[in-house]
Coordinates of N, CA and C in Angstrom, one line a residue:
Chain I
G17 N -25.3 -14.7 -7.3 CA -25.0 -13.6 -8.2 C -23.8 -14.0 -9.0
A18 N -23.4 -13.1 -10.0 CA -22.3 -13.3 -10.9 C -21.0 -13.3 -10.1
G19 N -20.1 -14.1 -10.6 CA -18.8 -14.2 -10.0 C -17.9 -13.3 -10.7
V20 N -16.6 -13.4 -10.5 CA -15.5 -12.7 -11.2 C -15.5 -13.3 -12.6
S21 N -15.5 -12.4 -13.6 CA -15.3 -12.9 -15.0 C -14.0 -12.3 -15.6
Q22 N -13.5 -13.1 -16.5 CA -12.2 -12.7 -17.2 C -12.3 -13.1 -18.7
S23 N -11.7 -12.2 -19.5 CA -11.6 -12.5 -20.9 C -10.3 -12.0 -21.5
P24 N -9.8 -12.7 -22.5 CA -10.4 -14.0 -23.1 C -10.0 -15.1 -22.1
S25 N -10.6 -16.3 -22.4 CA -10.2 -17.4 -21.5 C -8.9 -18.0 -22.0
N26 N -8.6 -17.9 -23.3 CA -7.3 -18.3 -23.8 C -6.8 -17.3 -24.8
K27 N -5.5 -17.1 -24.8 CA -4.8 -16.2 -25.7 C -3.5 -16.7 -26.1
V28 N -3.4 -16.9 -27.4 CA -2.1 -17.2 -28.0 C -1.5 -16.1 -28.8
T29 N -0.3 -15.7 -28.5 CA 0.3 -14.5 -29.1 C 1.7 -14.8 -29.5
E30 N 2.2 -14.0 -30.5 CA 3.6 -14.2 -30.9 C 4.5 -13.3 -30.0
K31 N 5.7 -13.8 -29.8 CA 6.7 -13.1 -29.0 C 6.8 -11.7 -29.6
G32 N 6.8 -10.7 -28.7 CA 7.0 -9.3 -29.1 C 5.7 -8.5 -29.3
K33 N 4.6 -9.2 -29.3 CA 3.3 -8.6 -29.4 C 2.8 -8.1 -28.1
D34 N 1.9 -7.1 -28.1 CA 1.2 -6.7 -26.8 C -0.1 -7.4 -26.6
V35 N -0.5 -7.7 -25.4 CA -1.7 -8.3 -25.1 C -2.5 -7.6 -24.0
E36 N -3.8 -7.6 -24.0 CA -4.6 -7.0 -22.9 C -5.5 -8.1 -22.4
L37 N -5.6 -8.2 -21.1 CA -6.4 -9.2 -20.4 C -7.4 -8.4 -19.5
R38 N -8.7 -8.9 -19.5 CA -9.7 -8.1 -18.9 C -10.3 -8.8 -17.7
C39 N -10.7 -8.1 -16.6 CA -11.3 -8.6 -15.4 C -12.5 -7.8 -15.0
D40 N -13.6 -8.5 -14.8 CA -14.8 -7.9 -14.3 C -15.0 -8.4 -12.9
P41 N -14.8 -7.6 -11.8 CA -15.0 -8.1 -10.5 C -16.4 -8.3 -10.1
I42 N -16.7 -8.9 -8.9 CA -18.0 -9.0 -8.4 C -18.5 -7.6 -8.1
S43 N -19.8 -7.3 -8.4 CA -20.4 -6.0 -8.2 C -20.3 -5.7 -6.7
G44 N -19.8 -4.4 -6.4 CA -19.7 -4.0 -5.1 C -18.4 -4.3 -4.4
H45 N -17.6 -5.1 -5.0 CA -16.3 -5.4 -4.4 C -15.3 -4.2 -4.8
T46 N -14.7 -3.6 -3.7 CA -13.8 -2.5 -3.9 C -12.4 -2.9 -4.2
A47 N -12.0 -4.1 -3.7 CA -10.6 -4.5 -3.9 C -10.5 -5.5 -5.1
L48 N -9.4 -5.3 -5.9 CA -9.2 -6.1 -7.0 C -7.7 -6.5 -7.1
Y49 N -7.5 -7.8 -7.4 CA -6.1 -8.3 -7.4 C -5.9 -9.0 -8.7
W50 N -4.6 -9.0 -9.2 CA -4.2 -9.8 -10.3 C -3.1 -10.7 -9.7
Y51 N -3.2 -12.0 -10.1 CA -2.2 -13.0 -9.7 C -1.8 -13.7 -11.0
R52 N -0.7 -14.5 -10.9 CA -0.2 -15.3 -12.1 C 0.1 -16.6 -11.6
Q53 N -0.2 -17.7 -12.3 CA 0.1 -19.0 -12.0 C 0.9 -19.6 -13.1
S54 N 2.2 -20.0 -12.8 CA 3.0 -20.6 -13.8 C 3.6 -21.8 -13.1
L55 N 4.1 -22.8 -14.0 CA 4.7 -24.0 -13.5 C 5.8 -23.8 -12.5
G56 N 6.7 -22.9 -12.9 CA 7.9 -22.8 -12.1 C 7.7 -21.9 -10.8
Q57 N 6.8 -21.0 -10.8 CA 6.6 -20.0 -9.8 C 5.4 -20.2 -8.9
G58 N 4.5 -21.1 -9.2 CA 3.3 -21.3 -8.5 C 2.4 -20.1 -8.7
L59 N 1.6 -19.8 -7.6 CA 0.7 -18.6 -7.7 C 1.3 -17.4 -7.0
E60 N 1.5 -16.3 -7.8 CA 2.1 -15.2 -7.3 C 1.4 -13.9 -7.6
F61 N 1.4 -13.0 -6.6 CA 0.7 -11.7 -6.7 C 1.4 -10.8 -7.7
L62 N 0.5 -10.0 -8.4 CA 1.1 -9.1 -9.4 C 0.8 -7.6 -9.0
I63 N -0.5 -7.3 -8.8 CA -0.9 -5.9 -8.5 C -2.3 -5.9 -7.8
Y64 N -2.5 -4.8 -7.0 CA -3.7 -4.7 -6.2 C -4.3 -3.3 -6.3
F65 N -5.6 -3.2 -6.5 CA -6.3 -2.0 -6.5 C -7.3 -1.9 -5.4
Q66 N -7.4 -0.8 -4.7 CA -8.4 -0.6 -3.7 C -9.0 0.8 -3.9
G67 N -10.3 0.8 -4.3 CA -11.1 2.0 -4.5 C -10.3 2.9 -5.4
N68 N -10.2 4.2 -5.0 CA -9.5 5.2 -5.8 C -8.1 5.4 -5.4
S69 N -7.6 4.6 -4.5 CA -6.2 4.7 -4.1 C -5.2 4.3 -5.2
A70 N -4.0 4.8 -5.1 CA -3.0 4.3 -6.0 C -2.7 2.8 -5.9
P71 N -2.6 2.1 -7.0 CA -2.4 0.7 -6.9 C -1.1 0.3 -6.3
D72 N -1.1 -0.9 -5.8 CA 0.2 -1.5 -5.3 C 0.7 -2.4 -6.4
K73 N 1.8 -1.9 -7.0 CA 2.4 -2.6 -8.2 C 3.6 -3.5 -7.8
S74 N 3.7 -3.8 -6.5 CA 5.0 -4.4 -6.0 C 5.3 -5.7 -6.6
G75 N 4.2 -6.4 -7.1 CA 4.4 -7.8 -7.7 C 4.7 -7.8 -9.2
L76 N 4.6 -6.7 -9.8 CA 4.8 -6.7 -11.3 C 6.2 -7.1 -11.6
P77 N 6.4 -8.1 -12.5 CA 7.8 -8.6 -12.7 C 8.7 -7.7 -13.6
S78 N 8.1 -6.9 -14.4 CA 8.9 -6.0 -15.2 C 8.1 -4.8 -15.6
D79 N 8.8 -3.8 -16.2 CA 8.0 -2.6 -16.6 C 7.2 -2.8 -17.9
R80 N 7.3 -4.1 -18.4 CA 6.4 -4.4 -19.6 C 5.0 -4.7 -19.1
F81 N 4.8 -4.8 -17.8 CA 3.5 -5.1 -17.3 C 2.9 -3.8 -16.7
S82 N 1.6 -3.6 -17.0 CA 0.9 -2.5 -16.4 C -0.5 -2.9 -16.3
A83 N -1.3 -2.2 -15.4 CA -2.7 -2.5 -15.2 C -3.4 -1.2 -14.9
E84 N -4.6 -1.1 -15.2 CA -5.5 0.0 -14.8 C -6.8 -0.5 -14.4
R85 N -7.5 0.3 -13.7 CA -8.9 0.0 -13.2 C -9.7 1.2 -13.5
T86 N -10.7 1.1 -14.3 CA -11.6 2.2 -14.7 C -12.8 2.2 -13.9
G87 N -13.1 3.4 -13.3 CA -14.4 3.6 -12.6 C -14.5 2.7 -11.4
G88 N -13.4 2.2 -10.9 CA -13.5 1.4 -9.7 C -14.0 0.0 -9.9
S89 N -14.1 -0.4 -11.2 CA -14.7 -1.7 -11.5 C -13.8 -2.5 -12.4
V90 N -14.0 -2.5 -13.7 CA -13.3 -3.3 -14.6 C -11.8 -3.0 -14.6
S91 N -11.0 -4.0 -14.7 CA -9.5 -3.8 -14.8 C -9.0 -4.5 -16.0
T92 N -7.9 -3.9 -16.5 CA -7.2 -4.4 -17.7 C -5.7 -4.6 -17.3
L93 N -5.2 -5.8 -17.6 CA -3.7 -6.0 -17.4 C -3.1 -6.0 -18.8
T94 N -2.1 -5.2 -19.0 CA -1.5 -5.1 -20.3 C 0.0 -5.6 -20.2
I95 N 0.3 -6.5 -21.1 CA 1.7 -7.0 -21.2 C 2.2 -6.5 -22.6
Q96 N 3.3 -5.7 -22.5 CA 3.9 -5.2 -23.8 C 5.1 -6.1 -24.2
R97 N 5.3 -6.2 -25.5 CA 6.5 -6.9 -26.0 C 6.6 -8.3 -25.3
T98 N 5.6 -9.1 -25.4 CA 5.5 -10.4 -24.7 C 6.7 -11.2 -24.9
Q99 N 7.1 -12.0 -23.9 CA 8.2 -12.9 -23.9 C 7.7 -14.3 -23.6
Q100 N 8.4 -15.3 -23.9 CA 7.9 -16.7 -23.7 C 7.8 -17.0 -22.2
E101 N 8.6 -16.3 -21.4 CA 8.4 -16.5 -19.9 C 7.1 -15.9 -19.4
D102 N 6.4 -15.1 -20.2 CA 5.2 -14.5 -19.7 C 4.0 -15.6 -19.8
S103 N 4.3 -16.7 -20.5 CA 3.3 -17.7 -20.6 C 2.9 -18.2 -19.2
A104 N 1.6 -18.1 -18.9 CA 1.1 -18.5 -17.6 C -0.5 -18.3 -17.6
V105 N -1.1 -18.7 -16.5 CA -2.5 -18.4 -16.3 C -2.6 -17.1 -15.5
Y106 N -3.3 -16.1 -15.9 CA -3.4 -14.9 -15.2 C -4.8 -14.9 -14.6
L107 N -4.8 -14.7 -13.2 CA -6.0 -14.8 -12.4 C -6.3 -13.5 -11.8
C108 N -7.6 -13.2 -11.8 CA -8.1 -12.0 -11.2 C -8.9 -12.4 -10.0
A109 N -8.9 -11.6 -8.9 CA -9.7 -11.8 -7.7 C -10.3 -10.5 -7.2
S110 N -11.4 -10.6 -6.5 CA -11.9 -9.4 -5.9 C -12.4 -9.7 -4.5
S111 N -12.5 -8.7 -3.7 CA -13.0 -8.8 -2.3 C -13.8 -7.6 -1.9
L112 N -14.6 -7.7 -0.9 CA -15.4 -6.6 -0.4 C -14.6 -5.4 0.0
G113 N -13.5 -5.7 0.6 CA -12.6 -4.7 1.1 C -11.2 -5.1 1.1
P114 N -10.3 -4.2 1.7 CA -8.9 -4.5 1.5 C -8.2 -5.4 2.6
R115 N -8.9 -5.6 3.7 CA -8.2 -6.3 4.7 C -9.1 -7.4 5.3
S116 N -8.6 -8.6 5.5 CA -9.4 -9.6 6.1 C -10.7 -10.0 5.5
Y117 N -10.8 -9.7 4.2 CA -12.0 -10.2 3.5 C -11.6 -11.3 2.5
E118 N -12.6 -12.2 2.3 CA -12.4 -13.3 1.5 C -12.2 -12.9 0.0
Q119 N -11.3 -13.5 -0.6 CA -11.0 -13.2 -2.0 C -11.7 -14.2 -2.9
Y120 N -12.3 -13.8 -4.0 CA -13.0 -14.7 -4.9 C -12.3 -14.6 -6.3
F121 N -12.0 -15.7 -6.9 CA -11.2 -15.7 -8.1 C -12.0 -16.0 -9.4
G122 N -11.6 -15.4 -10.5 CA -12.1 -15.6 -11.8 C -11.6 -16.9 -12.4
P123 N -12.0 -17.3 -13.5 CA -11.6 -18.5 -14.2 C -10.2 -18.4 -14.8
G124 N -9.7 -17.2 -14.9 CA -8.3 -17.1 -15.5 C -8.3 -16.9 -17.0
T125 N -7.2 -16.3 -17.4 CA -6.8 -16.3 -18.8 C -5.5 -17.0 -19.0
R126 N -5.6 -18.1 -19.9 CA -4.3 -18.8 -20.2 C -3.6 -18.1 -21.3
L127 N -2.4 -17.6 -21.1 CA -1.6 -16.9 -22.1 C -0.5 -17.8 -22.5
T128 N -0.4 -18.0 -23.8 CA 0.7 -18.7 -24.4 C 1.4 -17.8 -25.4
V129 N 2.7 -17.6 -25.2 CA 3.5 -16.8 -26.1 C 4.4 -17.7 -26.9
T130 N 4.2 -17.7 -28.2 CA 5.0 -18.6 -29.1 C 6.2 -17.9 -29.7
Chain M
G20 N 9.3 -12.2 3.4 CA 7.9 -12.3 3.5 C 7.4 -13.6 4.2
I21 N 6.1 -13.7 4.3 CA 5.6 -14.9 5.0 C 5.8 -16.1 4.2
Q22 N 6.1 -17.2 4.9 CA 6.3 -18.5 4.2 C 5.1 -19.4 4.5
V23 N 4.6 -20.1 3.5 CA 3.5 -21.0 3.6 C 3.9 -22.4 3.1
E24 N 3.8 -23.4 3.9 CA 4.2 -24.7 3.5 C 3.0 -25.7 3.7
Q25 N 2.8 -26.4 2.6 CA 1.7 -27.4 2.6 C 2.2 -28.8 2.5
S26 N 1.5 -29.7 3.2 CA 1.9 -31.1 3.2 C 0.7 -32.0 3.3
P27 N 0.7 -33.2 2.6 CA 1.8 -33.7 1.8 C 1.7 -33.0 0.4
P28 N 2.7 -33.0 -0.4 CA 2.7 -32.5 -1.7 C 1.7 -33.3 -2.7
D29 N 1.7 -34.6 -2.5 CA 0.9 -35.5 -3.3 C 0.2 -36.4 -2.4
L30 N -1.1 -36.8 -2.8 CA -1.8 -37.8 -1.9 C -2.7 -38.5 -2.9
I31 N -2.7 -39.9 -2.8 CA -3.5 -40.7 -3.6 C -4.4 -41.5 -2.6
L32 N -5.7 -41.5 -2.9 CA -6.7 -42.2 -2.0 C -7.6 -43.0 -2.9
Q33 N -8.2 -44.0 -2.2 CA -9.3 -44.7 -2.8 C -10.6 -44.0 -2.4
E34 N -11.6 -44.1 -3.2 CA -12.9 -43.4 -3.0 C -13.4 -43.9 -1.6
G35 N -13.9 -43.0 -0.8 CA -14.4 -43.4 0.5 C -13.4 -43.1 1.6
A36 N -12.2 -43.0 1.3 CA -11.2 -42.8 2.4 C -11.2 -41.3 2.9
N37 N -10.6 -41.1 4.1 CA -10.5 -39.8 4.7 C -9.1 -39.3 4.6
S38 N -8.9 -38.0 4.6 CA -7.6 -37.4 4.5 C -7.5 -36.1 5.3
T39 N -6.3 -35.8 5.6 CA -6.0 -34.5 6.3 C -4.8 -33.8 5.6
L40 N -5.1 -32.6 5.2 CA -4.1 -31.7 4.6 C -3.6 -30.7 5.5
R41 N -2.3 -30.3 5.5 CA -1.8 -29.4 6.5 C -1.2 -28.2 5.8
C42 N -1.3 -27.0 6.5 CA -0.8 -25.8 6.0 C -0.1 -25.1 7.2
N43 N 1.2 -24.9 7.1 CA 2.0 -24.2 8.1 C 2.4 -22.8 7.6
F44 N 2.3 -21.8 8.5 CA 2.7 -20.5 8.0 C 3.6 -19.8 9.1
S45 N 4.4 -18.9 8.6 CA 5.6 -18.5 9.4 C 5.3 -17.2 10.2
D46 N 4.1 -16.6 10.1 CA 3.9 -15.3 10.8 C 2.4 -15.2 11.0
S47 N 2.0 -14.2 11.8 CA 0.6 -14.1 12.2 C -0.2 -13.6 10.9
V48 N -1.4 -14.0 10.8 CA -2.2 -13.7 9.6 C -3.6 -13.1 10.0
N49 N -4.1 -12.3 9.0 CA -5.4 -11.7 9.1 C -6.4 -12.6 8.4
N50 N -5.9 -13.3 7.4 CA -6.8 -14.1 6.5 C -6.1 -15.4 6.2
L51 N -6.9 -16.4 6.2 CA -6.4 -17.7 5.7 C -7.6 -18.3 4.9
Q52 N -7.3 -18.7 3.7 CA -8.3 -19.4 2.8 C -7.8 -20.7 2.3
W53 N -8.7 -21.6 2.2 CA -8.4 -22.9 1.5 C -9.2 -22.9 0.2
F54 N -8.5 -23.3 -0.9 CA -9.1 -23.4 -2.2 C -8.9 -24.8 -2.8
H55 N -9.8 -25.1 -3.7 CA -9.7 -26.3 -4.5 C -9.6 -25.9 -5.9
Q56 N -8.5 -26.3 -6.6 CA -8.4 -25.9 -8.0 C -8.8 -27.1 -8.8
N57 N -9.9 -26.9 -9.6 CA -10.4 -28.1 -10.3 C -9.6 -28.3 -11.6
P58 N -9.9 -29.4 -12.3 CA -9.1 -29.7 -13.5 C -9.1 -28.6 -14.6
W59 N -10.1 -27.7 -14.5 CA -10.2 -26.6 -15.5 C -9.5 -25.4 -15.0
G60 N -8.8 -25.5 -13.9 CA -8.0 -24.4 -13.4 C -8.8 -23.4 -12.5
Q61 N -10.1 -23.5 -12.3 CA -10.8 -22.6 -11.5 C -10.5 -22.8 -10.0
L62 N -10.2 -21.7 -9.3 CA -10.0 -21.8 -7.8 C -11.4 -21.6 -7.2
I63 N -11.7 -22.7 -6.5 CA -13.0 -22.7 -5.8 C -12.8 -22.4 -4.3
N64 N -13.5 -21.5 -3.7 CA -13.3 -21.2 -2.3 C -13.9 -22.3 -1.5
L65 N -13.1 -22.8 -0.6 CA -13.6 -23.8 0.4 C -13.9 -23.2 1.7
F66 N -12.9 -22.6 2.3 CA -13.1 -22.0 3.6 C -12.3 -20.6 3.7
Y67 N -12.9 -19.7 4.4 CA -12.3 -18.5 4.9 C -12.1 -18.7 6.4
I68 N -10.9 -19.0 6.9 CA -10.8 -19.5 8.3 C -9.5 -19.0 8.9
P69 N -9.4 -17.7 9.3 CA -8.2 -17.2 10.0 C -8.0 -17.8 11.4
S70 N -9.1 -18.3 11.9 CA -9.0 -19.0 13.2 C -10.3 -19.9 13.4
G71 N -10.2 -20.8 14.3 CA -11.4 -21.6 14.6 C -11.6 -22.8 13.7
T72 N -12.8 -23.3 13.8 CA -13.2 -24.5 13.0 C -14.5 -24.3 12.3
K73 N -14.5 -24.8 11.0 CA -15.7 -24.7 10.2 C -15.9 -26.0 9.5
Q74 N -17.2 -26.3 9.2 CA -17.5 -27.5 8.5 C -18.5 -27.1 7.4
N75 N -18.3 -27.8 6.2 CA -19.2 -27.7 5.1 C -19.3 -29.1 4.4
G76 N -20.4 -29.8 4.8 CA -20.6 -31.1 4.2 C -19.5 -32.0 4.7
R77 N -18.8 -32.7 3.7 CA -17.8 -33.6 4.0 C -16.4 -33.0 4.3
L78 N -16.4 -31.7 4.1 CA -15.1 -31.0 4.4 C -15.2 -30.2 5.7
S79 N -14.1 -30.1 6.4 CA -14.0 -29.2 7.5 C -12.6 -28.7 7.6
A80 N -12.4 -27.6 8.4 CA -11.1 -27.0 8.5 C -11.0 -26.4 9.9
T81 N -9.7 -26.5 10.3 CA -9.4 -25.9 11.6 C -8.1 -25.1 11.5
T82 N -8.1 -23.9 12.0 CA -6.9 -23.1 12.1 C -6.6 -22.7 13.5
V83 N -5.3 -23.1 13.9 CA -4.8 -22.7 15.2 C -3.8 -21.6 15.0
A84 N -4.3 -20.4 15.1 CA -3.5 -19.2 14.7 C -2.3 -19.0 15.6
T85 N -2.5 -19.4 16.9 CA -1.3 -19.2 17.9 C -0.2 -20.1 17.5
E86 N -0.5 -21.3 16.9 CA 0.5 -22.2 16.6 C 0.9 -22.2 15.1
R87 N 0.2 -21.3 14.3 CA 0.5 -21.0 12.9 C 0.3 -22.3 12.0
Y88 N -0.8 -22.9 12.1 CA -1.1 -24.0 11.2 C -2.6 -24.1 11.0
S89 N -3.0 -24.7 9.8 CA -4.3 -25.0 9.5 C -4.4 -26.4 8.9
L90 N -5.5 -27.0 9.2 CA -5.8 -28.4 8.7 C -7.1 -28.4 7.9
L91 N -7.1 -29.1 6.8 CA -8.3 -29.3 6.0 C -8.6 -30.8 6.0
Y92 N -9.8 -31.2 6.4 CA -10.2 -32.6 6.5 C -11.2 -32.9 5.4
I93 N -10.9 -34.0 4.7 CA -11.9 -34.4 3.7 C -12.3 -35.8 4.1
S94 N -13.6 -36.0 4.3 CA -14.1 -37.3 4.7 C -14.8 -38.0 3.5
S95 N -14.9 -39.3 3.5 CA -15.6 -40.1 2.5 C -15.3 -39.5 1.1
S96 N -14.0 -39.5 0.8 CA -13.6 -38.8 -0.5 C -14.3 -39.4 -1.7
Q97 N -14.5 -38.5 -2.7 CA -15.1 -38.9 -4.0 C -14.1 -38.5 -5.1
T98 N -14.3 -39.1 -6.3 CA -13.4 -38.8 -7.4 C -13.5 -37.3 -7.8
T99 N -14.6 -36.7 -7.5 CA -14.7 -35.3 -7.8 C -13.9 -34.4 -6.9
D100 N -13.4 -35.0 -5.8 CA -12.5 -34.2 -4.9 C -11.1 -34.1 -5.5
S101 N -10.8 -34.8 -6.5 CA -9.5 -34.7 -7.1 C -9.1 -33.3 -7.5
G102 N -7.8 -33.0 -7.5 CA -7.4 -31.7 -7.9 C -6.3 -31.2 -6.9
V103 N -6.0 -29.9 -7.0 CA -5.0 -29.3 -6.2 C -5.7 -28.5 -5.1
Y104 N -5.2 -28.7 -3.9 CA -5.8 -27.9 -2.7 C -4.7 -26.9 -2.3
F105 N -5.1 -25.6 -2.3 CA -4.2 -24.5 -1.9 C -4.6 -23.9 -0.6
C106 N -3.6 -23.6 0.2 CA -3.8 -22.8 1.4 C -3.2 -21.4 1.0
A107 N -3.8 -20.3 1.4 CA -3.3 -19.0 1.1 C -3.5 -18.1 2.3
V108 N -2.6 -17.2 2.6 CA -2.7 -16.4 3.8 C -2.4 -14.9 3.5
E109 N -3.0 -14.1 4.3 CA -2.7 -12.6 4.2 C -2.1 -12.3 5.6
P110 N -0.8 -11.9 5.5 CA -0.1 -11.6 6.8 C -0.7 -10.4 7.5
S111 N -0.6 -10.4 8.8 CA -1.0 -9.2 9.6 C 0.0 -8.1 9.4
G112 N -0.5 -6.8 9.6 CA 0.3 -5.7 9.5 C 0.6 -5.4 8.0
G113 N 1.3 -4.3 7.8 CA 1.6 -3.9 6.4 C 0.4 -3.3 5.7
S114 N 0.6 -2.9 4.5 CA -0.5 -2.3 3.7 C -0.9 -3.0 2.5
N115 N -0.2 -4.2 2.3 CA -0.5 -5.0 1.1 C -1.4 -6.2 1.5
Y116 N -2.5 -6.3 0.9 CA -3.5 -7.4 1.4 C -3.5 -8.5 0.5
K117 N -2.4 -8.8 -0.2 CA -2.3 -9.9 -1.1 C -2.3 -11.2 -0.4
L118 N -2.7 -12.2 -1.0 CA -2.6 -13.6 -0.5 C -1.3 -14.2 -1.0
T119 N -0.6 -14.9 0.0 CA 0.6 -15.7 -0.4 C 0.2 -17.1 -0.3
F120 N 0.4 -17.8 -1.4 CA 0.0 -19.2 -1.6 C 1.0 -20.2 -1.2
G121 N 0.6 -21.4 -0.7 CA 1.5 -22.5 -0.6 C 1.6 -23.2 -2.0
K122 N 2.4 -24.2 -2.1 CA 2.6 -24.9 -3.4 C 1.5 -25.9 -3.7
G123 N 0.6 -26.1 -2.7 CA -0.5 -27.0 -2.9 C -0.3 -28.4 -2.6
T124 N -1.4 -29.1 -2.5 CA -1.4 -30.6 -2.3 C -2.2 -31.2 -3.5
L125 N -1.6 -32.0 -4.3 CA -2.3 -32.7 -5.4 C -2.9 -33.9 -4.9
L126 N -4.3 -33.9 -4.9 CA -5.1 -35.1 -4.4 C -5.6 -35.8 -5.6
T127 N -5.4 -37.1 -5.6 CA -6.0 -38.0 -6.6 C -6.9 -39.0 -5.9
V128 N -8.2 -39.0 -6.2 CA -9.1 -40.0 -5.6 C -9.5 -41.0 -6.7
N129 N -9.1 -42.3 -6.5 CA -9.4 -43.3 -7.5 C -10.7 -44.0 -7.1
P130 N -11.4 -44.4 -8.2 CA -12.7 -45.1 -8.0 C -12.5 -46.5 -7.4

C-alpha cells in the first residue's frame, strides 16, 4: 500500500516568509508525528497528533511553528516568519496507534531559508 | 529525558565483511526501532524490536531490554548498505509517544 507522503519535496524561501509543509499519513493510521533533522541537532521531535485529542506540541521550537491535522488525516506544518536556523529536513511519520506501534516515515521536505 | 547512544559513529567496511552496530539507552522502553537512512534521506524501517531477536535476510537485530541495549548485525555487507543507521526508542510511561533518536552510525561499504 501507499506509504507516508510529503509535499513539497524541496522548498526554498526567503527569510521572513511563511511556509506550509504537508503530510499525508498511511491510511488508517491514527497517530501522526512531525520531526526535524538538522546538522546540528540530529533528529528531533516537533509535534504529535492522536485521533481527535489535543496535539502534543512540546517539541515545537518557537511560537512561529504551528501544525494542524484535518479530519484525522492530512497534516500541515506552518512556519511563520522563517529564519535561517529553520533550514532543515522536516519529516512526518505515522503509526497505527499511540503507544508501542511502529512508526513509518515519509521522504521529508528539505527547507532552505535564504 | 531518555538518552540514546550509538556506536561506532563511523564504520568503513569492504564489501562482504560483517559488522555489529550498538545502541545503548538509559531507561526502559516500549518501542525500539532501527532505521537505515539512504543517500536520498529516506528513513527505511529495518526492525521494530523492543525485545528479543529478529532476522531479515542479511540483517538481524537483538534487544536485551533488561540491560538496555540493542545490536544490529549486518552480514556479507554490500555497497547498497551504505548510509546512516539510526536507533530510536520510545520510553515507557508518560503520555508522549515520540521517538528519541541516537546520533546514528555512518556506514560506508567499499567495493
